[in-house]
Coordinates of C-alpha atoms and ligand atoms in Angstrom, one line a residue:
X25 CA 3.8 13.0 26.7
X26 CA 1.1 14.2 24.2
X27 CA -3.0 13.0 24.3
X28 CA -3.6 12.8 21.1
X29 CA -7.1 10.7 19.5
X30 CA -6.7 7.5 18.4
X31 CA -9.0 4.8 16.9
X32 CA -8.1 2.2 19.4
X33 CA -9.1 -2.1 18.6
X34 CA -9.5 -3.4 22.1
X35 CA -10.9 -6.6 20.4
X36 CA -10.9 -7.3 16.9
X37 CA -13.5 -5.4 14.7
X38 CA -14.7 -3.4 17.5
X39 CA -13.0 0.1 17.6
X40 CA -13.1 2.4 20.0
X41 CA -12.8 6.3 19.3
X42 CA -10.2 7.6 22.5
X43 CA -7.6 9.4 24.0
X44 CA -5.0 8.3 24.7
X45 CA -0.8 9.0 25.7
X46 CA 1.9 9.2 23.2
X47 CA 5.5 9.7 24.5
X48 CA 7.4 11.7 23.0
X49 CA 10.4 10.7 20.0
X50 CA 13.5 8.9 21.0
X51 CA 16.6 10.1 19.6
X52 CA 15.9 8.4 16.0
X53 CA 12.3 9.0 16.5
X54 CA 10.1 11.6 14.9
X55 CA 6.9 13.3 16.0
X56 CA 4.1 13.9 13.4
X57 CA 0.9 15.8 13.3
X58 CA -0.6 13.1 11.3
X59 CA -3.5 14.6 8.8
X60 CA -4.4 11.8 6.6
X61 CA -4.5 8.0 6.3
X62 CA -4.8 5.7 3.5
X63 CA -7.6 2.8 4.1
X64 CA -5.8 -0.3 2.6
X65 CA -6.4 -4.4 2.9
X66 CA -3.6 -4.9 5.6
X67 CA -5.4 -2.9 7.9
X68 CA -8.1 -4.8 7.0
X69 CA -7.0 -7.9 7.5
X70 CA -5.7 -7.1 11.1
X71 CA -8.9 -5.2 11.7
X72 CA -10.7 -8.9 11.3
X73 CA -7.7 -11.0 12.6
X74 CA -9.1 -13.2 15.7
X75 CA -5.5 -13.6 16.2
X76 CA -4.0 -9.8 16.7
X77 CA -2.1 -8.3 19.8
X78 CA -5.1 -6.2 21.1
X79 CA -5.2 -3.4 22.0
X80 CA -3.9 -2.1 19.0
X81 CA -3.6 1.5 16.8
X82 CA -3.9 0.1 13.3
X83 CA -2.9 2.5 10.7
X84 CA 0.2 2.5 8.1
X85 CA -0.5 5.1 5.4
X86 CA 0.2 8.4 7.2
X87 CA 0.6 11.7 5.9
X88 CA 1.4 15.0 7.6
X89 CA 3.5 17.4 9.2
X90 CA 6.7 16.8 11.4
X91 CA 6.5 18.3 14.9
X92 CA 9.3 17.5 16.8
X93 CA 12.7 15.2 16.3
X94 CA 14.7 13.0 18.5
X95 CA 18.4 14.6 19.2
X96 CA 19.9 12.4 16.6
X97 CA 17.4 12.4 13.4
X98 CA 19.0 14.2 10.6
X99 CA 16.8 13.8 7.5
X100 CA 13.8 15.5 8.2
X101 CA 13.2 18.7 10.4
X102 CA 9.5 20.5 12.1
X103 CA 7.3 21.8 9.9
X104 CA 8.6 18.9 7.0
X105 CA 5.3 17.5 5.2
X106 CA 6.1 13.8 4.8
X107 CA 4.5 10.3 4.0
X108 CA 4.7 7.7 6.6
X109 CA 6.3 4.9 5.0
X110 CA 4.4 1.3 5.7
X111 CA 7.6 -0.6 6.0
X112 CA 10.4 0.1 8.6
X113 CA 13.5 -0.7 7.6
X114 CA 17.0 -1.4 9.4
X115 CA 19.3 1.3 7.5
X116 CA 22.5 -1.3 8.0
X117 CA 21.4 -5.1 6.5
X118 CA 22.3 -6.4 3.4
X119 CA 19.1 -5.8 2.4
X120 CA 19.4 -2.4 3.1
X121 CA 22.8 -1.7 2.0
X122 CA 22.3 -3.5 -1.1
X123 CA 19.2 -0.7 -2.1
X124 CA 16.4 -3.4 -1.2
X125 CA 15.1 -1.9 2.1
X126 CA 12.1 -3.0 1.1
X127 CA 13.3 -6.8 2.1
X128 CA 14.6 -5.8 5.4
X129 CA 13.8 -8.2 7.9
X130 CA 12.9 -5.5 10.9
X131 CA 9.3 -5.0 10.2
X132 CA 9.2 -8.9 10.8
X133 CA 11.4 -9.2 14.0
X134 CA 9.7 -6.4 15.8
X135 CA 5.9 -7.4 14.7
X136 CA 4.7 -4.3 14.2
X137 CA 5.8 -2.2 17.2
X138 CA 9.1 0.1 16.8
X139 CA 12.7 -1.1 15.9
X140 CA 13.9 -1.5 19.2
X141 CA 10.5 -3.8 20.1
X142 CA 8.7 -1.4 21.9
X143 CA 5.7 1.0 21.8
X144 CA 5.0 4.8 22.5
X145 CA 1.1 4.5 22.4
X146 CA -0.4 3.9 26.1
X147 CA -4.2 4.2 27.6
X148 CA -5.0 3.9 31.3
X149 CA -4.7 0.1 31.2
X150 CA -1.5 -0.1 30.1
X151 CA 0.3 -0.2 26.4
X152 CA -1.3 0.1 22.9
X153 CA 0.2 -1.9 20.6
X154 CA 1.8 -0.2 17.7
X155 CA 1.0 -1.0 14.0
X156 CA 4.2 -1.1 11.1
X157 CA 5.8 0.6 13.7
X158 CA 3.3 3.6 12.8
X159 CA -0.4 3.4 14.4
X160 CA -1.9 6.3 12.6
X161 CA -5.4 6.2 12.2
X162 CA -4.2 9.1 15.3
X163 CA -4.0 12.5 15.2
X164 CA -0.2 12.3 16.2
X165 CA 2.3 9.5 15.6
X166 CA 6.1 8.7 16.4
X167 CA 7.5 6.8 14.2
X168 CA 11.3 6.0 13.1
X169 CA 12.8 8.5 11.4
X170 CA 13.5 6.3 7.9
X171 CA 9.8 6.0 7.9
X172 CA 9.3 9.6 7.4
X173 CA 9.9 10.7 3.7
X174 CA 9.9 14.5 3.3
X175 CA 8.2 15.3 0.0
X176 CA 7.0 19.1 -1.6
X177 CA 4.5 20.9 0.3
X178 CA 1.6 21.2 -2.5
X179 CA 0.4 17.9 -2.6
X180 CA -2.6 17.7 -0.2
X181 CA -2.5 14.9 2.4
X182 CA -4.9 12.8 1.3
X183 CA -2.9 12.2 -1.5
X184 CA 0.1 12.1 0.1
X185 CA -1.7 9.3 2.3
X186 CA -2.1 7.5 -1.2
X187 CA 2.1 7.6 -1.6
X188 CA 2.5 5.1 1.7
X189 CA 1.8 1.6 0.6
X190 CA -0.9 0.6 -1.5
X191 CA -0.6 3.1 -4.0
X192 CA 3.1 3.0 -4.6
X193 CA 3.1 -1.4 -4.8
X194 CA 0.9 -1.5 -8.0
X195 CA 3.3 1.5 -9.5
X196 CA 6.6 0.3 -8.6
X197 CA 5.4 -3.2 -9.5
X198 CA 5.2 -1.9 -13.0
X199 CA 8.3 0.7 -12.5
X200 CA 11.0 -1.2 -10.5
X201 CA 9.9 -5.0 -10.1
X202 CA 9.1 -5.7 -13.2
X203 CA 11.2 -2.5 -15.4
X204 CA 8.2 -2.3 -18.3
X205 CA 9.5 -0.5 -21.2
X206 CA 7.8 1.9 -23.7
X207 CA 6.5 0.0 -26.0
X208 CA 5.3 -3.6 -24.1
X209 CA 2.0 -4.9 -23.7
X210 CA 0.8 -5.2 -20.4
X211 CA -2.3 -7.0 -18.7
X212 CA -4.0 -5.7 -15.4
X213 CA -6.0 -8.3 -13.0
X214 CA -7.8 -6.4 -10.9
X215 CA -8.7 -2.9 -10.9
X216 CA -8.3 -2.8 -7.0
X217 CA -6.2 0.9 -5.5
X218 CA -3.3 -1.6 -6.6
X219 CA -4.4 -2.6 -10.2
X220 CA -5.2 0.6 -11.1
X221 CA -1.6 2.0 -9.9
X222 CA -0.3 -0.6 -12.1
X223 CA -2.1 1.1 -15.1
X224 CA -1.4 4.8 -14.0
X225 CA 2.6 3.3 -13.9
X226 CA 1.8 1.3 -17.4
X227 CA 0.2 4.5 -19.0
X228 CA 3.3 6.6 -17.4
X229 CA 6.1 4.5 -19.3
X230 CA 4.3 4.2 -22.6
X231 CA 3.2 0.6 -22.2
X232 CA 1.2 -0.2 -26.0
X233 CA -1.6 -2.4 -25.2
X234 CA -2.6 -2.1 -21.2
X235 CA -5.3 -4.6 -21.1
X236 CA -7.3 -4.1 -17.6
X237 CA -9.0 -7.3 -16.0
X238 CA -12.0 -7.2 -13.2
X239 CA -15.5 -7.9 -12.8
X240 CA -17.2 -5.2 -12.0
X241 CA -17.9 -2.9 -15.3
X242 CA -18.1 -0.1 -13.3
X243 CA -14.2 -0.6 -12.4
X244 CA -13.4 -1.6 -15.9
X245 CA -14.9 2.1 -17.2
X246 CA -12.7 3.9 -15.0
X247 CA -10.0 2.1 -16.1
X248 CA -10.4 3.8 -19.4
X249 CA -9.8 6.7 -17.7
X250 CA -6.4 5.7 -16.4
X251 CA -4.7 4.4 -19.8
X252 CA -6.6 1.0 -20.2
X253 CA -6.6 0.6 -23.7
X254 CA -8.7 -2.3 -23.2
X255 CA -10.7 -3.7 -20.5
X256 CA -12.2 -7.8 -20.1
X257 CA -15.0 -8.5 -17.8
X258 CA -14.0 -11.7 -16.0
X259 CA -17.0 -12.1 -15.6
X260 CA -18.2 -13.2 -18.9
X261 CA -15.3 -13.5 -21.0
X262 CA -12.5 -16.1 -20.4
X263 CA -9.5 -13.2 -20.1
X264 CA -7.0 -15.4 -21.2
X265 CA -8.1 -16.2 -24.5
X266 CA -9.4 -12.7 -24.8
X267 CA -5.8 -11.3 -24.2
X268 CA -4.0 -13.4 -26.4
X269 CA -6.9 -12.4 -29.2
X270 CA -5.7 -8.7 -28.7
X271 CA -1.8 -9.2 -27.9
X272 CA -0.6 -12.1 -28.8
X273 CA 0.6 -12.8 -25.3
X274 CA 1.6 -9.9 -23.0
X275 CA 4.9 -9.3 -21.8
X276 CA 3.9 -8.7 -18.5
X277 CA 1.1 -9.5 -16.6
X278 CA 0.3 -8.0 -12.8
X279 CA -2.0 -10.3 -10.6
X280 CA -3.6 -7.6 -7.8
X281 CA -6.2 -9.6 -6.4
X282 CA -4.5 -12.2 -5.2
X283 CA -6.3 -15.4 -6.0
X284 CA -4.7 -18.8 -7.3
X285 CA -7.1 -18.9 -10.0
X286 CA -6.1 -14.9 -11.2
X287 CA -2.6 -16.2 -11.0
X288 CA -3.1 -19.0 -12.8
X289 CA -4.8 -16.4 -15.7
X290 CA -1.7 -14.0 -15.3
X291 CA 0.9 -16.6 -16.4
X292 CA -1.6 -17.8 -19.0
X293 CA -1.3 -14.7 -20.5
X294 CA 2.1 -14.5 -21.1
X295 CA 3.7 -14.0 -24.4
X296 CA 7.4 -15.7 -25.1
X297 CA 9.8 -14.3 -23.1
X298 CA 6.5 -13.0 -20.8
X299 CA 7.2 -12.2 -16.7
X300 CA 3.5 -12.4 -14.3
X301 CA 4.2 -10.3 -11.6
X302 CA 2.6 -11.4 -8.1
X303 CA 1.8 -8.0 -6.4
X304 CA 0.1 -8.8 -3.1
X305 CA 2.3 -9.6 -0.4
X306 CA -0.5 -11.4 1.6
X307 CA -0.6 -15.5 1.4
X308 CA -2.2 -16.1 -2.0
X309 CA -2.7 -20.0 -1.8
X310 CA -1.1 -22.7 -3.6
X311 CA -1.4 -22.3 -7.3
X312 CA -0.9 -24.7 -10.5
X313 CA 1.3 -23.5 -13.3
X314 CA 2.0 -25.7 -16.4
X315 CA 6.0 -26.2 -16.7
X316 CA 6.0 -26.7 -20.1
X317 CA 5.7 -23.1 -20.2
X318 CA 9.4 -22.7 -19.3
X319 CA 11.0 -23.3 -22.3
X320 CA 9.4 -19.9 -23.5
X321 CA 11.5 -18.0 -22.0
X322 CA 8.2 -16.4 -19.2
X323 CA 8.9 -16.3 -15.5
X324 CA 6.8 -15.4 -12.3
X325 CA 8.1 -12.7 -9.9
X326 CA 6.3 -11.3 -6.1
X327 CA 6.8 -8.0 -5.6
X328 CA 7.3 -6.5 -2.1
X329 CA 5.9 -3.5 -1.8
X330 CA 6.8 -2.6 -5.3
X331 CA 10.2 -2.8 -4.5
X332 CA 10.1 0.8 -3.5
X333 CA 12.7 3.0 -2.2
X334 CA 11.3 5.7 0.0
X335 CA 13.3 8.6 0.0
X336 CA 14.2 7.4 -3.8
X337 CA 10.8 6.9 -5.6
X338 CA 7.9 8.5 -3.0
X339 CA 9.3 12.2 -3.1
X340 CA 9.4 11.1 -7.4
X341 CA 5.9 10.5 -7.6
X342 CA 4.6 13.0 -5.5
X343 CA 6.6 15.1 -7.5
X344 CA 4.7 13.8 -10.9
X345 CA 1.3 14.4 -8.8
X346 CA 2.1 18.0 -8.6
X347 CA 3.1 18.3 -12.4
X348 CA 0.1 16.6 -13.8
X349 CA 1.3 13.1 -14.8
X350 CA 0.0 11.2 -12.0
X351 CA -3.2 11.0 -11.6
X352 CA -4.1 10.2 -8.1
X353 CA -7.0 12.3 -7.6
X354 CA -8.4 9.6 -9.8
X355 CA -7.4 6.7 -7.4
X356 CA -9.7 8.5 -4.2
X357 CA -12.6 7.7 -4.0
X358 CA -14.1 9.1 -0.9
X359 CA -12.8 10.8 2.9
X360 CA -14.0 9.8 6.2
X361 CA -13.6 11.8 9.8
X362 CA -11.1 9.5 12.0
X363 CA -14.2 8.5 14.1
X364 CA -15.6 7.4 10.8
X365 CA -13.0 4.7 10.1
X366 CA -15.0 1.5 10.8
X367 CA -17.5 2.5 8.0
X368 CA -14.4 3.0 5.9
X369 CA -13.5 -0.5 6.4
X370 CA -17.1 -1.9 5.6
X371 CA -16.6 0.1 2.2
X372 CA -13.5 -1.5 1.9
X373 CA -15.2 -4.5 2.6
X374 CA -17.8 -4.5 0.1
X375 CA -15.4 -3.1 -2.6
X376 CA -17.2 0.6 -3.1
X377 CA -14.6 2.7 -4.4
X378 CA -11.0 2.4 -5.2
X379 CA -9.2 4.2 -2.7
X380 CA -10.6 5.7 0.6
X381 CA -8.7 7.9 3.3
X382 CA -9.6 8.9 6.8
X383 CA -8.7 12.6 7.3
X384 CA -7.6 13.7 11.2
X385 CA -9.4 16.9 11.3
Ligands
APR430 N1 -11.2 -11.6 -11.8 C1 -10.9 -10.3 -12.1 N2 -11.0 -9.3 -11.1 C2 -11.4 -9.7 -9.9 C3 -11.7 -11.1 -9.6 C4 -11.6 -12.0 -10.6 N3 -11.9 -13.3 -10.4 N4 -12.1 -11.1 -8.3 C5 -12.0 -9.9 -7.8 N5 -11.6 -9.0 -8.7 C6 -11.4 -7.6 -8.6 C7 -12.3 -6.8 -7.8 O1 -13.5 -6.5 -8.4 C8 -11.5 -5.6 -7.4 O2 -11.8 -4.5 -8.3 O3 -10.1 -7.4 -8.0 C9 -10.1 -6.0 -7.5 C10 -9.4 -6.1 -6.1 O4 -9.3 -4.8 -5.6 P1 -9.3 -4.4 -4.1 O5 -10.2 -5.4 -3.4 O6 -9.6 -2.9 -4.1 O7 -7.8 -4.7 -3.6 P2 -6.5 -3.8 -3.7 O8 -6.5 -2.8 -2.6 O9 -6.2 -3.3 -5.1 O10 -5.4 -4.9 -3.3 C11 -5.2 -6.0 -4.1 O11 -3.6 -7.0 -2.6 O12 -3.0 -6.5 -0.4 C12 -3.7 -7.4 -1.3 O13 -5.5 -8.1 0.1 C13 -5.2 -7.3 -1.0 O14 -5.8 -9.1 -2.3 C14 -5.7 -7.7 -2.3 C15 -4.7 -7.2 -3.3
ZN431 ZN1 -1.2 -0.7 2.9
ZN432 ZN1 17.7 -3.5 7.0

């Protein structure tokens, strides 16, 4: 049994900075000295969920070192550096087996807590529920040993926090859901942590036009930055019209707000032939799209998670981190100390930054 300090929601928004008991790894299980955290909507919207299992360790975008390993985990050893993956995943479905692990229905069946439905987080009361089988806005964590992905050692763990969920859905939505080419034109909504992946992956391929779409001019500017080669403000400038001014139609667009009406503007902006890919994986509302667009060949795709691979495409971009072609340092905008986390999410709320972490010590 380990104390370890967690942020601990005994009630939603209302967190409470404790120690608390972690057990130690079952045999699939693996103990990590958790450093970092990515601060990303989900955890949001559980943090402000009337509805959520309380108490609770939210958390899903870990980072940090491995510790200790249950008898039978093989892929990852003490002293590993690795990214907590957000989404656990069976190892054995079809989903799995097929390379879609990403579709796995465990996450679903086990709400949250580990595989086999249970939880190792406890406080004097009785059992903390466990978050994507994860909980790691904590100094320490156990979580299953596929959602440990061992990556180099010289990427610092605030960025490796960025590699667990967010970061990787706006780059793999451009990478592996949607396979954009060198040579396409793209078009951004929203310059979010997940819109502006979706440019770092457009930029990365060799996209022609990447046309980035917000409302804030501030985001817009530091889109520029990123590989925009152009940027609309929403805000005065219907984006449609604008976009087929400068491409012609696009042949892909990536909605990363998640709004009908953005959607609406993302299949608008298709070019024959044209796919709008749906990033977010929360409930976007019901949307109106004209059919007669059909016969031009566009289509509308979601993307889980970017379709991502772990141990396949998060030890790949990390790797690109270190070598200079990925800028994440870009995507962070600010640190907090764990006990800082609930301003973290007001920022979050009020949409300061792009990117914010919460580092353990
Ligand atoms: N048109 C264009 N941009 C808009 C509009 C609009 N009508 N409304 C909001 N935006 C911009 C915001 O200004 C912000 O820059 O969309 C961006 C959304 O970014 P974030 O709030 O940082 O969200 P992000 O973390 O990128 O996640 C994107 O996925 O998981 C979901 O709930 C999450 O809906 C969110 C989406
Ligand atoms: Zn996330
Ligand atoms: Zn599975």
């Amino acid at each position: 049994m380990h104390e370890i300090d967690a942020a601990v929601m005994r009630e939603p928004e209302r967190l409470s900075y404790e120690s608390v008991q972690l057990e130690e790894p079952k045999p699939e299980e693996v103990l990590v000295d958790v450093r970092a955290t990515g601060v990303c909507h989900t955890d949001y919207h559980a943090y402000t969920n009337q509805e959520i299992d309380c108490p609770v360790v939210l958390g899903h975008e870990g980072a940090g070192v491995v510790e200790a390993v249950g008898d039978r985990v093989t892929a990852v050893e003490p002293g590993d550096h690795v990214v907590l993956w957000v989404l656990p995943s069976c190892g054995h479905c079809e989903y799995c087996s097929s390379g879609q692990p990403y579709l796995c229905p465990k996450h679903t069946e086990t709400r949250g807590r580990m595989p086999d439905g249970t939880t190792r987080l406890r406080g004097d009361d009785g059992p903390i529920n466990q978050f994507f089988a994860q909980s790691s806005f904590a100094s320490k964590a156990v979580v299953p040993e596929r959602s440990a992905v061992p990556i180099r050692t010289d990427v610092p763990f605030e960025i490796a926090a960025l590699l667990g969920c967010g970061i990787p859905t706006g780059i793999g939505a451009v990478t592996n859901t949607a396979d954009v080419g060198p040579g396409d034109d793209v078009a951004v909504f929203g310059c979010g942590g997940v819109g502006a992946s979706a440019i770092l992956g457009a930029d990365l391929i060799g996209a022609r036009s990447i046309v980035a779409v917000d409302i804030e001019p501030e985001k817009l500017d530091a889109m520029r930055g990123l590989g925009a080669t152009d940027v609309i403000d929403a805000s005065s400038t219907d984006p449609v019209e604008e976009i087929h001014r400068l491409t012609g139609g696009v042949d892909y667009s990536f909605e990363c707000i998640g709004r009908p009406q953005t959607l609406e503007q993302a299949f608008e902006s298709l070019g024959r032939g044209g796919t709008a890919v749906v990033t977010t994986t929360k409930d976007t509302g019901t949307f109106e799209i004209d059919g007669g667009a059909f016969p031009r060949g566009v289509s509308i795709v979601g993307n889980m998670v970017g379709s991502i691979r772990p141990r396949v495409d998060v030890p790949k971009l990390a790797n690109l981190y270190a070598e200079g072609r990925l800028d994440l340092d870009a995507l962070l905008t600010d640190t907090y100390p764990l006990p800082e986390l609930d301003e973290a999410f007001d920022a979050l709320r009020d949409g300061d930054g792009i990117r914010n972490v919460v580092r353990m010590a």
